[in-house]
């Protein structure tokens, strides 16, 4: 699914076949989850293959590495350039890009100087699909920001996400929505959350959530469309008074939610401001917003 015998990855300075790449069994990332990564997308645009917000993603990779005491020796510009090369070598235009910084052998709970970088690319449909989602309030909470750096994309943090998504699916839902340590709504396992009420959008403030690059893009688009966005804490109960809601993230893009627990959002999705944002996001990433291509 992710690679074939011809797929090439960038591994520690070299372009190698994915099937030939090796990783040491004693690496700290595998044992303790200390590694950092990114999730990025490129799009086939009228101006060629474009990585959407490459700088923001690679800068966040640096931020995550720094927080975990990991020394990353490539600049954001170098990483972007390597990724373009890698996309070309794999003959990919619309692609998902996964840089992963993992560590060398170390069974102690201390940082290690042996730092590895792998970048993988593959074709990947929208992470949560194209259909409106049924979302469940998770019994799990997002990690307390005093227990880790929640704004860093750290490998180990995703065990929390896996537990939440698994619970939601076992209960017949598509995805989970998690609260923070105070019981306020935080985010999904791999996406930020917004709801819409009377045309206005509401989302959790930074502090207990990942600072999503798609979330920031939603803010930009909303401003252009003169749609108000409020960043504030809210309890799950408030969602059950909302008109519409969506998740957003690089892998999922912008995807509407039809149901939260037993509550069905009353608004026709196509008529919501959320849906305007979804359409504009799609046009923005595909770079054809200014070329009168209507999607
Ligand atoms: N929250 C979490 C927990 C995530 O893993 C992601 C995906 N990176 C997001 C939000 C959305 O972030 P972005 O828009 O930068 O992909």
mmCIF file of N, CA and C in Angstrom, residues 63-156:
data_model
loop_
_atom_site.group_PDB
_atom_site.id
_atom_site.type_symbol
_atom_site.label_atom_id
_atom_site.label_comp_id
_atom_site.label_asym_id
_atom_site.label_seq_id
_atom_site.Cartn_x
_atom_site.Cartn_y
_atom_site.Cartn_z
ATOM 1 N N UNK A 63 10.985 22.520 15.052
ATOM 2 C CA UNK A 63 10.464 22.847 16.389
ATOM 3 C C UNK A 63 10.308 21.563 17.213
ATOM 4 N N UNK A 64 9.703 20.538 16.597
ATOM 5 C CA UNK A 64 9.473 19.272 17.306
ATOM 6 C C UNK A 64 10.803 18.651 17.718
ATOM 7 N N UNK A 65 11.774 18.669 16.808
ATOM 8 C CA UNK A 65 13.092 18.073 17.090
ATOM 9 C C UNK A 65 13.761 18.803 18.259
ATOM 10 N N UNK A 66 13.706 20.116 18.196
ATOM 11 C CA UNK A 66 14.353 20.910 19.239
ATOM 12 C C UNK A 66 13.734 20.602 20.606
ATOM 13 N N UNK A 67 12.415 20.496 20.650
ATOM 14 C CA UNK A 67 11.755 20.224 21.923
ATOM 15 C C UNK A 67 12.179 18.876 22.496
ATOM 16 N N UNK A 68 12.492 17.920 21.614
ATOM 17 C CA UNK A 68 12.866 16.584 22.074
ATOM 18 C C UNK A 68 14.388 16.403 22.141
ATOM 19 N N UNK A 69 15.119 17.498 22.045
ATOM 20 C CA UNK A 69 16.592 17.486 22.136
ATOM 21 C C UNK A 69 17.219 16.679 21.004
ATOM 22 N N UNK A 70 16.587 16.743 19.849
ATOM 23 C CA UNK A 70 17.090 16.006 18.687
ATOM 24 C C UNK A 70 17.741 16.997 17.731
ATOM 25 N N UNK A 71 18.955 16.692 17.316
ATOM 26 C CA UNK A 71 19.658 17.615 16.401
ATOM 27 C C UNK A 71 19.395 17.203 14.960
ATOM 28 N N UNK A 72 18.735 18.117 14.243
ATOM 29 C CA UNK A 72 18.392 17.843 12.850
ATOM 30 C C UNK A 72 19.316 18.688 11.983
ATOM 31 N N UNK A 73 20.119 18.015 11.150
ATOM 32 C CA UNK A 73 21.160 18.796 10.477
ATOM 33 C C UNK A 73 20.762 19.370 9.120
ATOM 34 N N UNK A 74 19.547 19.156 8.695
ATOM 35 C CA UNK A 74 19.103 19.733 7.415
ATOM 36 C C UNK A 74 18.243 20.966 7.676
ATOM 37 N N UNK A 75 18.432 21.990 6.870
ATOM 38 C CA UNK A 75 17.576 23.173 7.005
ATOM 39 C C UNK A 75 16.223 22.891 6.350
ATOM 40 N N UNK A 76 15.242 23.743 6.640
ATOM 41 C CA UNK A 76 13.915 23.576 6.028
ATOM 42 C C UNK A 76 14.023 23.671 4.503
ATOM 43 N N UNK A 77 14.869 24.572 4.029
ATOM 44 C CA UNK A 77 15.028 24.755 2.577
ATOM 45 C C UNK A 77 15.608 23.485 1.950
ATOM 46 N N UNK A 78 16.607 22.903 2.624
ATOM 47 C CA UNK A 78 17.206 21.660 2.095
ATOM 48 C C UNK A 78 16.178 20.531 2.073
ATOM 49 N N UNK A 79 15.400 20.453 3.136
ATOM 50 C CA UNK A 79 14.399 19.380 3.215
ATOM 51 C C UNK A 79 13.370 19.526 2.100
ATOM 52 N N UNK A 80 12.998 20.766 1.826
ATOM 53 C CA UNK A 80 12.014 21.014 0.767
ATOM 54 C C UNK A 80 12.593 20.591 -0.586
ATOM 55 N N UNK A 81 13.823 20.958 -0.805
ATOM 56 C CA UNK A 81 14.455 20.651 -2.092
ATOM 57 C C UNK A 81 14.625 19.131 -2.279
ATOM 58 N N UNK A 82 15.030 18.461 -1.195
ATOM 59 C CA UNK A 82 15.183 16.993 -1.246
ATOM 60 C C UNK A 82 13.817 16.342 -1.543
ATOM 61 N N UNK A 83 12.775 16.893 -0.940
ATOM 62 C CA UNK A 83 11.440 16.300 -1.117
ATOM 63 C C UNK A 83 10.960 16.452 -2.562
ATOM 64 N N UNK A 84 11.220 17.600 -3.157
ATOM 65 C CA UNK A 84 10.843 17.767 -4.571
ATOM 66 C C UNK A 84 11.561 16.728 -5.444
ATOM 67 N N UNK A 85 12.843 16.526 -5.115
ATOM 68 C CA UNK A 85 13.630 15.527 -5.872
ATOM 69 C C UNK A 85 13.032 14.130 -5.698
ATOM 70 N N UNK A 86 12.674 13.840 -4.449
ATOM 71 C CA UNK A 86 12.126 12.518 -4.129
ATOM 72 C C UNK A 86 10.791 12.278 -4.847
ATOM 73 N N UNK A 87 9.958 13.323 -4.898
ATOM 74 C CA UNK A 87 8.661 13.192 -5.586
ATOM 75 C C UNK A 87 8.898 12.870 -7.054
ATOM 76 N N UNK A 88 9.856 13.567 -7.614
ATOM 77 C CA UNK A 88 10.153 13.352 -9.026
ATOM 78 C C UNK A 88 10.679 11.938 -9.274
ATOM 79 N N UNK A 89 11.559 11.484 -8.395
ATOM 80 C CA UNK A 89 12.120 10.134 -8.558
ATOM 81 C C UNK A 89 11.051 9.055 -8.455
ATOM 82 N N UNK A 90 10.004 9.355 -7.671
ATOM 83 C CA UNK A 90 8.923 8.380 -7.514
ATOM 84 C C UNK A 90 7.769 8.636 -8.482
ATOM 85 N N UNK A 91 7.973 9.625 -9.334
ATOM 86 C CA UNK A 91 6.961 9.970 -10.334
ATOM 87 C C UNK A 91 5.611 10.292 -9.677
ATOM 88 N N UNK A 92 5.676 11.054 -8.583
ATOM 89 C CA UNK A 92 4.456 11.400 -7.853
ATOM 90 C C UNK A 92 4.209 12.902 -7.894
ATOM 91 N N UNK A 93 2.964 13.269 -8.064
ATOM 92 C CA UNK A 93 2.575 14.690 -8.053
ATOM 93 C C UNK A 93 1.647 14.956 -6.867
ATOM 94 N N UNK A 94 0.484 14.292 -6.869
ATOM 95 C CA UNK A 94 -0.408 14.360 -5.707
ATOM 96 C C UNK A 94 0.086 13.306 -4.727
ATOM 97 N N UNK A 95 0.700 13.749 -3.655
ATOM 98 C CA UNK A 95 1.312 12.745 -2.776
ATOM 99 C C UNK A 95 1.242 13.156 -1.315
ATOM 100 N N UNK A 96 1.389 12.167 -0.469
ATOM 101 C CA UNK A 96 1.546 12.404 0.961
ATOM 102 C C UNK A 96 3.037 12.234 1.262
ATOM 103 N N UNK A 97 3.544 13.128 2.075
ATOM 104 C CA UNK A 97 4.995 13.148 2.344
ATOM 105 C C UNK A 97 5.221 12.956 3.836
ATOM 106 N N UNK A 98 6.030 11.985 4.178
ATOM 107 C CA UNK A 98 6.259 11.676 5.583
ATOM 108 C C UNK A 98 7.754 11.731 5.920
ATOM 109 N N UNK A 99 8.219 12.863 6.433
ATOM 110 C CA UNK A 99 9.577 12.889 6.971
ATOM 111 C C UNK A 99 9.527 12.337 8.402
ATOM 112 N N UNK A 100 10.462 11.494 8.738
ATOM 113 C CA UNK A 100 10.536 10.926 10.095
ATOM 114 C C UNK A 100 11.975 11.029 10.582
ATOM 115 N N UNK A 101 12.120 11.661 11.733
ATOM 116 C CA UNK A 101 13.457 11.762 12.327
ATOM 117 C C UNK A 101 13.490 10.742 13.456
ATOM 118 N N UNK A 102 14.349 9.745 13.307
ATOM 119 C CA UNK A 102 14.419 8.713 14.347
ATOM 120 C C UNK A 102 15.842 8.597 14.851
ATOM 121 N N UNK A 103 15.972 7.982 16.016
ATOM 122 C CA UNK A 103 17.259 8.031 16.703
ATOM 123 C C UNK A 103 18.014 6.707 16.633
ATOM 124 N N UNK A 104 19.274 6.798 16.999
ATOM 125 C CA UNK A 104 20.127 5.613 16.993
ATOM 126 C C UNK A 104 19.925 4.772 18.243
ATOM 127 N N UNK A 105 20.767 3.767 18.389
ATOM 128 C CA UNK A 105 20.649 2.823 19.508
ATOM 129 C C UNK A 105 20.824 3.564 20.831
ATOM 130 N N UNK A 106 19.875 3.411 21.700
ATOM 131 C CA UNK A 106 19.993 3.999 23.031
ATOM 132 C C UNK A 106 18.860 3.478 23.898
ATOM 133 N N UNK A 107 19.215 2.678 24.881
ATOM 134 C CA UNK A 107 18.199 2.124 25.777
ATOM 135 C C UNK A 107 18.050 2.961 27.040
ATOM 136 N N UNK A 108 18.843 4.035 27.142
ATOM 137 C CA UNK A 108 18.678 4.926 28.297
ATOM 138 C C UNK A 108 17.649 5.981 27.952
ATOM 139 N N UNK A 109 17.122 6.605 28.985
ATOM 140 C CA UNK A 109 16.117 7.643 28.762
ATOM 141 C C UNK A 109 16.797 9.008 28.672
ATOM 142 N N UNK A 110 17.710 9.080 27.741
ATOM 143 C CA UNK A 110 18.474 10.317 27.528
ATOM 144 C C UNK A 110 18.508 10.577 26.026
ATOM 145 N N UNK A 111 18.747 11.818 25.640
ATOM 146 C CA UNK A 111 18.823 12.089 24.197
ATOM 147 C C UNK A 111 20.022 11.359 23.579
ATOM 148 N N UNK A 112 19.987 11.202 22.290
ATOM 149 C CA UNK A 112 21.109 10.546 21.627
ATOM 150 C C UNK A 112 21.553 11.384 20.437
ATOM 151 N N UNK A 113 22.849 11.343 20.179
ATOM 152 C CA UNK A 113 23.388 12.171 19.094
ATOM 153 C C UNK A 113 23.231 11.512 17.736
ATOM 154 N N UNK A 114 22.947 10.207 17.729
ATOM 155 C CA UNK A 114 22.810 9.524 16.436
ATOM 156 C C UNK A 114 21.390 9.766 15.920
ATOM 157 N N UNK A 115 21.314 10.643 14.921
ATOM 158 C CA UNK A 115 19.997 11.060 14.420
ATOM 159 C C UNK A 115 19.845 10.611 12.969
ATOM 160 N N UNK A 116 18.762 9.961 12.670
ATOM 161 C CA UNK A 116 18.492 9.497 11.306
ATOM 162 C C UNK A 116 17.309 10.248 10.726
ATOM 163 N N UNK A 117 17.379 10.474 9.430
ATOM 164 C CA UNK A 117 16.252 11.115 8.755
ATOM 165 C C UNK A 117 15.820 10.261 7.577
ATOM 166 N N UNK A 118 14.531 9.950 7.543
ATOM 167 C CA UNK A 118 13.999 9.279 6.364
ATOM 168 C C UNK A 118 12.831 10.114 5.848
ATOM 169 N N UNK A 119 12.725 10.250 4.536
ATOM 170 C CA UNK A 119 11.545 10.887 3.942
ATOM 171 C C UNK A 119 10.911 9.879 2.994
ATOM 172 N N UNK A 120 9.618 9.656 3.205
ATOM 173 C CA UNK A 120 8.881 8.699 2.375
ATOM 174 C C UNK A 120 7.751 9.444 1.676
ATOM 175 N N UNK A 121 7.403 9.030 0.491
ATOM 176 C CA UNK A 121 6.281 9.652 -0.234
ATOM 177 C C UNK A 121 5.409 8.548 -0.821
ATOM 178 N N UNK A 122 4.138 8.747 -0.780
ATOM 179 C CA UNK A 122 3.242 7.780 -1.402
ATOM 180 C C UNK A 122 1.931 8.463 -1.776
ATOM 181 N N UNK A 123 1.161 7.785 -2.589
ATOM 182 C CA UNK A 123 -0.144 8.308 -2.979
ATOM 183 C C UNK A 123 -1.139 7.921 -1.894
ATOM 184 N N UNK A 124 -1.870 8.889 -1.393
ATOM 185 C CA UNK A 124 -2.761 8.593 -0.276
ATOM 186 C C UNK A 124 -4.028 9.416 -0.408
ATOM 187 N N UNK A 125 -5.176 8.746 -0.451
ATOM 188 C CA UNK A 125 -6.462 9.461 -0.507
ATOM 189 C C UNK A 125 -6.673 10.230 0.787
ATOM 190 N N UNK A 126 -7.756 10.995 0.830
ATOM 191 C CA UNK A 126 -8.032 11.767 2.036
ATOM 192 C C UNK A 126 -8.148 10.838 3.238
ATOM 193 N N UNK A 127 -7.414 11.166 4.300
ATOM 194 C CA UNK A 127 -7.262 10.259 5.424
ATOM 195 C C UNK A 127 -8.587 9.782 6.028
ATOM 196 N N UNK A 128 -9.556 10.685 6.126
ATOM 197 C CA UNK A 128 -10.843 10.292 6.720
ATOM 198 C C UNK A 128 -11.896 10.053 5.646
ATOM 199 N N UNK A 129 -11.474 9.946 4.414
ATOM 200 C CA UNK A 129 -12.392 9.685 3.312
ATOM 201 C C UNK A 129 -13.099 10.949 2.849
ATOM 202 N N UNK A 130 -14.102 10.748 1.995
ATOM 203 C CA UNK A 130 -14.827 11.872 1.386
ATOM 204 C C UNK A 130 -16.216 12.040 1.966
ATOM 205 N N UNK A 131 -16.642 11.019 2.714
ATOM 206 C CA UNK A 131 -18.029 11.040 3.225
ATOM 207 C C UNK A 131 -18.091 11.794 4.562
ATOM 208 N N UNK A 132 -19.237 12.425 4.815
ATOM 209 C CA UNK A 132 -19.454 13.099 6.101
ATOM 210 C C UNK A 132 -19.266 12.087 7.244
ATOM 211 N N UNK A 133 -18.693 12.551 8.338
ATOM 212 C CA UNK A 133 -18.273 11.633 9.402
ATOM 213 C C UNK A 133 -19.243 11.560 10.573
ATOM 214 N N UNK A 134 -19.205 10.385 11.204
ATOM 215 C CA UNK A 134 -19.878 10.206 12.498
ATOM 216 C C UNK A 134 -18.771 10.191 13.552
ATOM 217 N N UNK A 135 -18.880 11.111 14.489
ATOM 218 C CA UNK A 135 -17.790 11.306 15.445
ATOM 219 C C UNK A 135 -18.277 11.044 16.870
ATOM 220 N N UNK A 136 -17.418 10.424 17.640
ATOM 221 C CA UNK A 136 -17.774 10.068 19.015
ATOM 222 C C UNK A 136 -16.889 10.822 20.015
ATOM 223 N N UNK A 137 -17.494 11.272 21.087
ATOM 224 C CA UNK A 137 -16.699 11.878 22.157
ATOM 225 C C UNK A 137 -15.870 10.765 22.798
ATOM 226 N N UNK A 138 -14.569 10.928 22.793
ATOM 227 C CA UNK A 138 -13.675 9.887 23.283
ATOM 228 C C UNK A 138 -13.678 9.816 24.801
ATOM 229 N N UNK A 139 -13.421 8.643 25.319
ATOM 230 C CA UNK A 139 -13.219 8.547 26.772
ATOM 231 C C UNK A 139 -11.761 8.902 27.106
ATOM 232 N N UNK A 140 -10.941 9.011 26.067
ATOM 233 C CA UNK A 140 -9.537 9.411 26.273
ATOM 234 C C UNK A 140 -9.411 10.923 26.164
ATOM 235 N N UNK A 141 -8.456 11.482 26.889
ATOM 236 C CA UNK A 141 -8.162 12.912 26.768
ATOM 237 C C UNK A 141 -6.822 13.092 26.068
ATOM 238 N N UNK A 142 -6.629 14.264 25.475
ATOM 239 C CA UNK A 142 -5.322 14.586 24.896
ATOM 240 C C UNK A 142 -4.317 14.698 26.046
ATOM 241 N N UNK A 143 -3.034 14.466 25.747
ATOM 242 C CA UNK A 143 -2.037 14.545 26.824
ATOM 243 C C UNK A 143 -2.015 15.932 27.477
ATOM 244 N N UNK A 144 -1.780 15.905 28.764
ATOM 245 C CA UNK A 144 -1.630 17.147 29.517
ATOM 246 C C UNK A 144 -0.367 17.870 29.015
ATOM 247 N N UNK A 145 -0.462 19.158 28.687
ATOM 248 C CA UNK A 145 0.724 19.870 28.182
ATOM 249 C C UNK A 145 1.853 19.941 29.201
ATOM 250 N N UNK A 146 1.560 19.568 30.442
ATOM 251 C CA UNK A 146 2.654 19.495 31.414
ATOM 252 C C UNK A 146 3.326 18.128 31.385
ATOM 253 N N UNK A 147 2.803 17.205 30.560
ATOM 254 C CA UNK A 147 3.442 15.886 30.477
ATOM 255 C C UNK A 147 4.278 15.766 29.209
ATOM 256 N N UNK A 148 4.099 16.674 28.266
ATOM 257 C CA UNK A 148 4.859 16.627 27.015
ATOM 258 C C UNK A 148 4.633 17.945 26.270
ATOM 259 N N UNK A 149 5.293 18.096 25.134
ATOM 260 C CA UNK A 149 5.061 19.301 24.321
ATOM 261 C C UNK A 149 3.977 18.970 23.299
ATOM 262 N N UNK A 150 2.753 19.366 23.600
ATOM 263 C CA UNK A 150 1.643 18.963 22.723
ATOM 264 C C UNK A 150 1.727 19.585 21.333
ATOM 265 N N UNK A 151 2.491 20.660 21.202
ATOM 266 C CA UNK A 151 2.584 21.294 19.880
ATOM 267 C C UNK A 151 3.680 20.666 19.024
ATOM 268 N N UNK A 152 4.354 19.668 19.598
ATOM 269 C CA UNK A 152 5.387 18.968 18.823
ATOM 270 C C UNK A 152 4.779 17.683 18.273
ATOM 271 N N UNK A 153 5.155 17.327 17.052
ATOM 272 C CA UNK A 153 4.670 16.067 16.464
ATOM 273 C C UNK A 153 5.673 14.973 16.812
ATOM 274 N N UNK A 154 5.413 14.355 17.960
ATOM 275 C CA UNK A 154 6.334 13.346 18.483
ATOM 276 C C UNK A 154 5.712 11.971 18.263
ATOM 277 N N UNK A 155 6.515 11.026 17.832
ATOM 278 C CA UNK A 155 6.037 9.678 17.510
ATOM 279 C C UNK A 155 5.177 9.114 18.646
ATOM 280 N N UNK A 156 5.712 9.138 19.860
ATOM 281 C CA UNK A 156 5.037 8.517 21.006
ATOM 282 C C UNK A 156 3.668 9.109 21.332
#
